[in-house]
mmCIF file of C-alpha atoms in Angstrom:
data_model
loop_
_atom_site.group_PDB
_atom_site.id
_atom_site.type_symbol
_atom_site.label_atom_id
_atom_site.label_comp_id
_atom_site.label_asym_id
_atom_site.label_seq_id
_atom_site.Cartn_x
_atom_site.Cartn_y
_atom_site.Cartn_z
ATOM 1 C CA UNK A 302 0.000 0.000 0.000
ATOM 2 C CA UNK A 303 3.152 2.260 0.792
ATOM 3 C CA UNK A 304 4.106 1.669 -2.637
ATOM 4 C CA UNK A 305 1.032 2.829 -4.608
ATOM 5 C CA UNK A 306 0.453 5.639 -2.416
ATOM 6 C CA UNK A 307 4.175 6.454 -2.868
ATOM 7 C CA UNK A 308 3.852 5.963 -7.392
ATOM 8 C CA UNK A 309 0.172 7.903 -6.801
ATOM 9 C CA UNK A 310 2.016 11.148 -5.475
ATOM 10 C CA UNK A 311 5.189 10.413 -7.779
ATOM 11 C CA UNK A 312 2.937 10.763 -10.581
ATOM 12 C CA UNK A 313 1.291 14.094 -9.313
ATOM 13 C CA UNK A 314 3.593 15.960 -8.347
ATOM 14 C CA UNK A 315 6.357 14.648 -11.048
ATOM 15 C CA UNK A 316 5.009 17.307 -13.998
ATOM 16 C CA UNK A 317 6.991 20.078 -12.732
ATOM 17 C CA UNK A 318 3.974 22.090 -12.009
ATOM 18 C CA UNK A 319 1.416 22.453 -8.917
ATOM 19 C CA UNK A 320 -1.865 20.854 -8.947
ATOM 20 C CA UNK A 321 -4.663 23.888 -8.089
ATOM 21 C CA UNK A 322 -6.828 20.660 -6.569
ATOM 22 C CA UNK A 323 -10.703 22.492 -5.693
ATOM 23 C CA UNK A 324 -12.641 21.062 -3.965
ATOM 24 C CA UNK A 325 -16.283 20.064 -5.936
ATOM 25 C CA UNK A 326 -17.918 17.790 -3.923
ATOM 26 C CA UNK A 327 -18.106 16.509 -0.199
ATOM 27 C CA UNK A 328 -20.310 13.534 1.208
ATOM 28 C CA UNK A 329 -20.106 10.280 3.516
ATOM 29 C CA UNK A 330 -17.809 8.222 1.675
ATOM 30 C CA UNK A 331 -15.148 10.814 -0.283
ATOM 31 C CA UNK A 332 -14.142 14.343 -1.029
ATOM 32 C CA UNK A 333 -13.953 14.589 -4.467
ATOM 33 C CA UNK A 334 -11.403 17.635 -6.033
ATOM 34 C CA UNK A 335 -10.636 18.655 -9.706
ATOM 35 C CA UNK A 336 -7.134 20.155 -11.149
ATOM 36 C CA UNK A 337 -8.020 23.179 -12.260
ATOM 37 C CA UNK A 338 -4.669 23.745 -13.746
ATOM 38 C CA UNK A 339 -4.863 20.383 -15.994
ATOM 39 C CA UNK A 340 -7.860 20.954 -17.824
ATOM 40 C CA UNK A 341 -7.411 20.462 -21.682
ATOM 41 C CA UNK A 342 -10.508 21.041 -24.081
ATOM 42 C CA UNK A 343 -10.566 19.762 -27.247
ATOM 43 C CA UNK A 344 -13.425 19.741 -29.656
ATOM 44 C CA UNK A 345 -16.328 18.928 -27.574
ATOM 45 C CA UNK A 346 -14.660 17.115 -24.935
ATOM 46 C CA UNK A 347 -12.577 18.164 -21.676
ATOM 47 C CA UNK A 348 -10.365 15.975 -19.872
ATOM 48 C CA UNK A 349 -8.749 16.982 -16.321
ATOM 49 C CA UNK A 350 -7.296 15.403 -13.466
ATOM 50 C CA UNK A 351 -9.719 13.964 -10.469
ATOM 51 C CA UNK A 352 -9.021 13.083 -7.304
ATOM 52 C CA UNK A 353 -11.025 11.027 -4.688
ATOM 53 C CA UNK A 354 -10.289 11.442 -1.107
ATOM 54 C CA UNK A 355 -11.877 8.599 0.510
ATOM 55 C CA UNK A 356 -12.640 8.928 4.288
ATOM 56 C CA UNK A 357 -12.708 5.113 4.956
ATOM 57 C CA UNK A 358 -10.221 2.261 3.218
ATOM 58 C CA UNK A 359 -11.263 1.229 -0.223
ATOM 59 C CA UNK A 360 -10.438 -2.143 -2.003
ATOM 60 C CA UNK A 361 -8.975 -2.493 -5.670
ATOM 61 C CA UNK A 362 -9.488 -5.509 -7.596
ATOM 62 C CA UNK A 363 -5.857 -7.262 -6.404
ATOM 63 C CA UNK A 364 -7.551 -6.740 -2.847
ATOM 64 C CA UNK A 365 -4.961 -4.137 -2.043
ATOM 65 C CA UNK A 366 -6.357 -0.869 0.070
ATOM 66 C CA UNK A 367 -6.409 2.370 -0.252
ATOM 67 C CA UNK A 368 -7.483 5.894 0.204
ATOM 68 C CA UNK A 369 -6.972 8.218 -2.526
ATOM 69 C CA UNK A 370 -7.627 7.836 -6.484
ATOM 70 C CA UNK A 371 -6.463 10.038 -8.815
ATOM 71 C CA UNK A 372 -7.855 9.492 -12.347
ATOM 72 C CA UNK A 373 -8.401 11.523 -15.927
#
């Protein structure tokens, strides 16, 4: 778990530049943020960077746990 947390902010914080994470939505299970500072539009479509703070362990599908997800 050390590992993947470790890779998870490798990857983040690798780019050279400062996530601007804010904060979008907030219930029981997570607190879900969006990179403001990532956000790429092209044509009709946007991609950015998300980012799941979950406030309880989570399980991937190699049964490994964990408590942040960071996805595009």
């Amino acid at each position: 778990m050390k590992k993947l947390l470790l890779a998870i902010l490798l990857a983040i914080f690798s780019n050279g530049a400062m996530a601007q994470w804010k904060l979008i939505d907030m219930n029981d299970v997570f607190d879900a943020y969006v990179d403001i500072a990532s956000k790429r539009k092209s044509g009709k479509k946007v991609k950015m960077w998300t980012l799941y703070d979950y406030k309880s362990p989570q399980t991937n599908s190699y049964e490994r746990l964990y408590l942040s997800k960071v996805s595009q």
